[in-house]
DNA sequence: TATGTTCGACAACATGGTTGTCGATATGGT
DNA sequence: ACCATATCGACAACCATGTTGTCGAACATA
């Protein structure tokens, strides 16, 4: 008969795991030329992708276009994106990552790979795969609307 | 030779797992007498425990006492805690969960147990245990300072 | 009793979210 | 060609949750 484990530990462990990874990411990012990148930057930049508009970004992040516009302003001030008028539609202002923005995304991907490798060394490939597979089954795809989610 | 899985999926999966559980929790809470409980309420109430003060709560949550005081005000407005002067120290105002607050915590624990059972049915006891054990090893204990963490 | 620390409160501000409104620009039906 | 409608970005006002900094009152102790 198996020990009854309390259910409340699971969410705390998942959150702690996420925090651990993101904290480690930003420690490494700081040492690789992005000392003032913040979790929100990476999320939003990921959602910007190759280029979008404020309204579209809002839809991707699950927030209003006004909120997206503020995020874009912050990202622009940080030098991660630039804005340019769309010649084919005078209403639109296209947002694209700068070279520095693309560098941030590339470094992040690289660091996340290293962190996964670190977990594999610590826990074994099987455990990590089991975790990934299990979470993939009980969740409905990766959601990008994290920044706003908690206080909702 | 194993397939190289990209590292960036792991944090997204962990976050998605956390969100899935907390979303399900609040769906259930809504049906059990707590329709307007929000994630923050549970966290803060958990940190309040049997009773504390604003300054102590701030230390537990890793925020300033001012932020803790605002949180307490919100919790009090929602009817989850009550404040009373400490007869032994005229500076202190003790915060305690109300009956409703204790009910929220009890229901939450109960629902989290049910959710874990649901995951065990879906994934198997082994997978869930593997996940719990693995996360327990790579993280340093449950942190209660979640609400503030993201925007930092 | 004098000094230092802790408590809670208040003010001012930053950030990131919301609604609501607005003028300018596309778009599609008549 | 024209007009109704939808969309885009901007602006204002507000809410929520943090932050610093300051303060008086109450405790603790040398």
Coordinates of C-alpha atoms (C1' of nucleotides) in Angstrom, one line a residue:
Chain A
X1 CA 0.0 0.0 0.0
X2 CA 1.5 3.3 -1.0
X3 CA 2.0 6.3 1.2
X4 CA -0.7 8.9 0.8
X5 CA 1.1 11.9 -0.4
X6 CA -0.6 15.3 0.1
X7 CA -1.8 16.9 -3.1
X8 CA -0.8 20.4 -2.2
X9 CA 2.9 19.6 -2.7
X10 CA 2.5 19.1 -6.4
X11 CA 1.7 22.7 -7.4
X12 CA 4.4 24.0 -5.1
X13 CA 6.9 21.7 -6.6
X14 CA 5.9 22.6 -10.2
X15 CA 6.2 26.3 -9.4
X16 CA 9.5 25.9 -7.6
X17 CA 10.8 23.9 -10.6
X18 CA 9.8 26.7 -12.9
X19 CA 11.3 29.4 -10.7
X20 CA 14.5 27.4 -10.3
X21 CA 14.9 27.2 -14.1
X22 CA 14.0 30.8 -14.8
X23 CA 16.3 32.1 -11.9
X24 CA 19.1 30.0 -13.3
X25 CA 18.4 31.3 -16.8
X26 CA 18.7 34.9 -15.7
X27 CA 21.8 34.3 -13.7
X28 CA 23.4 32.9 -16.8
X29 CA 22.0 35.6 -19.1
X30 CA 23.5 38.2 -16.8
X31 CA 26.9 36.7 -17.4
X32 CA 26.4 36.5 -21.2
X33 CA 25.6 40.1 -22.0
X34 CA 22.0 40.5 -20.7
X35 CA 22.3 41.6 -17.1
X36 CA 19.0 43.4 -17.0
X37 CA 16.8 41.0 -18.9
X38 CA 13.7 40.1 -16.9
X39 CA 11.4 37.1 -17.2
X40 CA 8.8 39.1 -18.8
X41 CA 11.1 40.2 -21.6
X42 CA 11.8 36.7 -22.7
X43 CA 8.2 35.8 -22.7
X44 CA 7.0 38.8 -24.6
X45 CA 9.9 38.6 -27.1
X46 CA 9.1 35.0 -27.7
X47 CA 5.6 36.0 -28.5
X48 CA 6.8 38.8 -30.8
X49 CA 8.5 36.1 -32.9
X50 CA 9.7 37.4 -36.3
X51 CA 7.5 40.5 -36.1
X52 CA 4.0 41.5 -35.1
X53 CA 1.8 44.4 -34.2
X54 CA 0.6 45.4 -30.8
X55 CA -2.9 44.1 -31.4
X56 CA -1.6 40.7 -32.6
X57 CA 0.8 40.5 -29.7
X58 CA -2.0 41.1 -27.3
X59 CA -4.0 38.2 -28.7
X60 CA -0.9 35.9 -28.5
X61 CA -0.3 36.9 -24.9
X62 CA -3.9 36.9 -23.9
X63 CA -4.0 40.5 -22.9
X64 CA -5.5 43.6 -24.3
X65 CA -3.8 45.5 -27.1
X66 CA -3.2 48.4 -24.6
X67 CA -1.3 46.1 -22.3
X68 CA 0.6 44.7 -25.2
X69 CA 1.5 48.3 -26.3
X70 CA 2.9 49.0 -22.9
X71 CA 4.9 45.9 -23.0
X72 CA 6.3 46.8 -26.4
X73 CA 7.2 50.2 -25.1
X74 CA 9.2 48.6 -22.3
X75 CA 10.8 46.2 -24.7
X76 CA 11.7 49.0 -27.0
X77 CA 13.2 51.1 -24.1
X78 CA 15.3 48.0 -23.2
X79 CA 16.6 47.8 -26.8
X80 CA 15.1 44.4 -27.6
X81 CA 12.6 45.4 -30.3
X82 CA 12.2 48.2 -32.8
X83 CA 9.0 49.6 -34.3
X84 CA 8.5 50.6 -38.0
X85 CA 5.5 51.8 -40.0
X86 CA 3.9 49.2 -42.2
X87 CA 4.0 50.5 -45.8
X88 CA 1.1 48.3 -46.9
X89 CA -1.2 49.4 -44.0
X90 CA -0.9 52.9 -42.6
X91 CA -2.7 51.8 -39.4
X92 CA -0.2 49.2 -38.4
X93 CA 3.2 49.6 -36.7
X94 CA 5.3 46.5 -37.0
X95 CA 7.4 45.4 -34.0
X96 CA 10.5 43.4 -34.7
X97 CA 13.3 42.0 -32.5
X98 CA 16.5 43.9 -32.8
X99 CA 19.8 42.1 -33.2
X100 CA 20.1 42.3 -29.4
X101 CA 16.6 40.9 -29.0
X102 CA 17.5 37.9 -31.3
X103 CA 20.6 37.4 -29.3
X104 CA 18.6 37.3 -26.1
X105 CA 16.3 34.6 -27.5
X106 CA 19.3 32.6 -28.9
X107 CA 21.1 32.7 -25.6
X108 CA 18.0 31.8 -23.7
X109 CA 17.4 28.7 -25.9
X110 CA 21.1 27.7 -25.4
X111 CA 20.9 28.2 -21.6
X112 CA 17.7 26.2 -21.3
X113 CA 19.3 23.4 -23.2
X114 CA 22.3 23.5 -20.7
X115 CA 19.9 23.5 -17.8
X116 CA 18.0 20.5 -19.1
X117 CA 21.3 18.7 -19.4
X118 CA 22.1 19.6 -15.9
X119 CA 18.8 18.1 -14.7
X120 CA 19.5 15.0 -16.7
X121 CA 22.8 14.6 -15.0
X122 CA 21.2 15.0 -11.6
X123 CA 18.0 13.0 -12.2
X124 CA 18.6 10.8 -15.1
X125 CA 17.3 11.0 -18.6
X126 CA 14.3 8.8 -17.7
X127 CA 13.1 11.0 -14.9
X128 CA 13.2 14.1 -17.0
X129 CA 11.5 12.5 -19.9
X130 CA 8.8 11.0 -17.7
X131 CA 8.2 14.5 -16.3
X132 CA 8.0 16.1 -19.7
X133 CA 5.7 13.4 -21.1
X134 CA 3.5 13.5 -18.0
X135 CA 3.1 17.2 -18.0
X136 CA 2.5 17.2 -21.7
X137 CA -0.4 14.9 -21.2
X138 CA -2.2 16.7 -18.4
X139 CA -1.7 20.2 -19.7
X140 CA -3.1 21.7 -22.9
X141 CA 0.0 23.0 -24.7
X142 CA 2.3 25.7 -23.7
X143 CA 0.6 28.9 -22.9
X144 CA 2.4 32.2 -23.4
X145 CA 0.1 34.3 -21.2
X146 CA 2.1 33.7 -18.0
X147 CA 3.1 37.2 -17.0
X148 CA -0.4 38.3 -16.3
X149 CA -1.7 35.0 -15.1
X150 CA -1.1 35.0 -11.4
X151 CA -2.9 38.1 -10.2
X152 CA -6.0 37.4 -12.3
Chain B
X1 CA 21.3 7.5 -28.6
X2 CA 18.4 9.6 -27.3
X3 CA 16.5 12.2 -29.2
X4 CA 17.8 15.7 -28.2
X5 CA 14.8 17.4 -26.6
X6 CA 14.9 21.2 -26.5
X7 CA 15.4 22.6 -23.1
X8 CA 13.0 25.4 -23.4
X9 CA 10.0 23.1 -23.2
X10 CA 10.7 22.2 -19.6
X11 CA 9.9 25.5 -17.9
X12 CA 6.8 25.9 -20.0
X13 CA 5.6 22.5 -19.1
X14 CA 6.2 23.1 -15.4
X15 CA 4.4 26.4 -15.5
X16 CA 1.6 24.9 -17.5
X17 CA 1.3 22.2 -15.0
X18 CA 1.1 24.6 -12.1
X19 CA -1.5 26.7 -13.9
X20 CA -3.5 23.7 -14.8
X21 CA -3.7 22.7 -11.1
X22 CA -4.4 26.1 -9.8
X23 CA -7.1 26.8 -12.4
X24 CA -8.7 23.5 -11.6
X25 CA -8.5 24.3 -7.9
X26 CA -10.4 27.5 -8.3
X27 CA -13.0 26.0 -10.5
X28 CA -13.7 23.5 -7.8
X29 CA -13.5 26.2 -5.0
X30 CA -16.0 28.2 -6.9
X31 CA -18.4 25.3 -6.7
X32 CA -17.8 24.8 -3.0
X33 CA -18.6 28.2 -1.6
X34 CA -15.6 30.2 -2.6
X35 CA -16.5 31.7 -6.0
X36 CA -14.2 34.8 -5.7
X37 CA -11.2 33.3 -4.1
X38 CA -8.1 34.1 -6.1
X39 CA -4.7 32.3 -6.3
X40 CA -3.1 35.1 -4.2
X41 CA -5.6 34.5 -1.4
X42 CA -4.6 30.9 -0.9
X43 CA -0.9 31.7 -0.9
X44 CA -1.2 34.5 1.5
X45 CA -3.6 32.7 3.8
X46 CA -1.3 29.7 3.9
X47 CA 1.5 32.1 5.0
X48 CA -0.7 33.6 7.6
X49 CA -1.1 30.2 9.2
X50 CA -2.5 30.2 12.7
X51 CA -1.9 33.9 13.1
X52 CA 0.8 36.5 12.4
X53 CA 1.5 40.2 12.1
X54 CA 2.0 42.2 8.9
X55 CA 5.8 42.4 9.5
X56 CA 6.1 38.7 10.0
X57 CA 3.9 37.9 7.0
X58 CA 6.1 40.1 4.9
X59 CA 9.2 38.2 6.0
X60 CA 7.4 34.9 5.2
X61 CA 6.3 36.0 1.8
X62 CA 9.6 37.7 1.0
X63 CA 8.0 41.1 0.5
X64 CA 8.1 44.4 2.5
X65 CA 5.8 44.8 5.5
X66 CA 3.9 47.5 3.6
X67 CA 3.1 45.1 0.8
X68 CA 2.1 42.5 3.4
X69 CA -0.2 45.1 5.0
X70 CA -1.9 45.7 1.7
X71 CA -2.4 42.0 1.2
X72 CA -3.9 41.7 4.6
X73 CA -6.2 44.5 3.8
X74 CA -7.4 42.7 0.7
X75 CA -7.8 39.4 2.6
X76 CA -9.7 41.2 5.4
X77 CA -12.0 42.8 2.8
X78 CA -12.6 39.4 1.3
X79 CA -13.5 38.1 4.8
X80 CA -10.7 35.5 5.0
X81 CA -8.8 37.1 8.0
X82 CA -9.6 39.3 10.9
X83 CA -7.3 41.6 12.8
X84 CA -7.1 42.1 16.6
X85 CA -4.9 44.1 18.9
X86 CA -2.3 42.2 20.7
X87 CA -2.9 42.7 24.5
X88 CA 0.7 41.9 25.3
X89 CA 2.2 44.4 22.8
X90 CA 0.4 47.5 21.9
X91 CA 2.3 47.9 18.6
X92 CA 1.2 44.6 17.1
X93 CA -2.0 43.8 15.3
X94 CA -2.5 40.1 15.1
X95 CA -4.0 38.7 11.9
X96 CA -5.9 35.4 12.1
X97 CA -7.9 33.4 9.6
X98 CA -11.6 33.6 10.1
X99 CA -13.8 30.5 10.0
X100 CA -14.3 31.2 6.3
X101 CA -10.5 31.5 5.8
X102 CA -10.0 28.2 7.6
X103 CA -12.6 26.7 5.4
X104 CA -10.9 28.0 2.3
X105 CA -7.6 26.3 3.3
X106 CA -9.3 23.0 4.2
X107 CA -11.2 22.9 0.9
X108 CA -8.0 23.7 -1.0
X109 CA -6.1 20.9 0.6
X110 CA -9.0 18.5 -0.1
X111 CA -9.2 19.6 -3.7
X112 CA -5.5 19.4 -4.3
X113 CA -5.7 15.8 -3.0
X114 CA -8.4 15.1 -5.5
X115 CA -6.4 16.6 -8.3
X116 CA -3.4 14.6 -7.4
X117 CA -5.6 11.5 -7.5
X118 CA -6.8 12.5 -10.9
X119 CA -3.3 12.8 -12.2
X120 CA -2.4 9.4 -10.7
X121 CA -5.3 7.9 -12.6
X122 CA -4.2 9.6 -15.8
X123 CA -0.4 9.1 -15.5
X124 CA 0.1 6.3 -13.0
X125 CA 1.3 6.6 -9.5
X126 CA 4.9 6.0 -10.6
X127 CA 5.0 8.9 -13.0
X128 CA 3.6 11.3 -10.4
X129 CA 6.0 10.1 -7.7
X130 CA 8.9 10.4 -10.1
X131 CA 7.9 13.9 -10.8
X132 CA 7.5 14.8 -7.2
X133 CA 10.8 13.2 -6.2
X134 CA 12.7 14.8 -9.1
X135 CA 11.4 18.3 -8.5
X136 CA 12.1 17.9 -4.8
X137 CA 15.7 17.2 -5.6
X138 CA 16.4 20.0 -8.0
X139 CA 14.5 22.7 -6.1
X140 CA 15.3 24.0 -2.6
X141 CA 12.1 23.5 -0.7
X142 CA 8.7 25.1 -1.3
X143 CA 8.8 28.9 -1.6
X144 CA 5.8 30.9 -0.5
X145 CA 7.0 34.1 -2.2
X146 CA 5.3 33.3 -5.5
X147 CA 2.8 36.1 -6.0
X148 CA 5.5 38.7 -6.3
X149 CA 8.0 36.6 -8.0
X150 CA 7.3 37.0 -11.7
X151 CA 7.5 40.7 -12.3
X152 CA 10.7 41.0 -10.3
Chain C
dT1 C1' 16.1 57.2 31.8
dA2 C1' 18.2 57.5 27.4
dT3 C1' 19.0 54.9 23.2
dG4 C1' 17.9 51.8 19.8
dT5 C1' 14.7 48.7 17.5
dT6 C1' 10.3 47.1 16.0
dC7 C1' 5.5 47.8 14.7
dG8 C1' 1.9 49.7 11.8
dA9 C1' 0.6 53.5 9.0
dC10 C1' 0.9 56.9 5.3
dA11 C1' 2.7 59.1 1.0
dA12 C1' 4.7 58.9 -3.4
dC13 C1' 5.9 56.3 -7.1
dA14 C1' 6.8 52.1 -10.7
dT15 C1' 4.8 48.5 -13.3
dG16 C1' 1.5 45.9 -15.6
dG17 C1' -3.0 45.0 -16.0
dT18 C1' -8.0 46.8 -17.1
dT19 C1' -12.2 49.8 -19.7
dG20 C1' -13.5 53.2 -22.4
dT21 C1' -12.8 56.5 -26.1
dC22 C1' -11.0 58.4 -30.1
dG23 C1' -9.3 59.5 -35.0
dA24 C1' -7.3 57.4 -38.9
dT25 C1' -7.3 53.7 -42.1
dA26 C1' -8.8 49.3 -44.4
dT27 C1' -12.4 46.5 -46.2
dG28 C1' -16.5 44.7 -48.2
dG29 C1' -21.4 45.1 -49.7
dT30 C1' -24.6 47.9 -52.4
Chain D
dA1 C1' -17.9 55.2 -56.0
dC2 C1' -19.8 55.2 -51.5
dC3 C1' -20.9 54.2 -47.0
dA4 C1' -21.2 51.0 -42.9
dT5 C1' -18.2 48.4 -40.3
dA6 C1' -14.1 46.6 -38.4
dT7 C1' -9.4 47.2 -37.0
dC8 C1' -5.2 49.7 -35.7
dG9 C1' -2.7 52.5 -32.4
dA10 C1' -3.0 56.1 -29.1
dC11 C1' -4.6 58.4 -24.8
dA12 C1' -6.8 58.8 -20.3
dA13 C1' -8.5 57.0 -16.1
dC14 C1' -8.3 53.6 -13.0
dC15 C1' -7.0 49.2 -10.2
dA16 C1' -3.7 46.0 -8.1
dT17 C1' 0.6 44.9 -6.2
dG18 C1' 4.9 45.9 -5.5
dT19 C1' 8.7 49.4 -4.0
dT20 C1' 11.3 53.5 -0.8
dG21 C1' 11.1 56.6 2.5
dT22 C1' 9.2 58.6 6.6
dC23 C1' 6.9 58.9 10.9
dG24 C1' 5.1 58.4 15.8
dA25 C1' 4.1 55.0 19.1
dA26 C1' 5.5 51.2 21.8
dC27 C1' 8.8 48.0 23.4
dA28 C1' 13.7 46.4 25.1
dT29 C1' 17.7 47.2 27.3
dA30 C1' 22.1 49.3 28.8

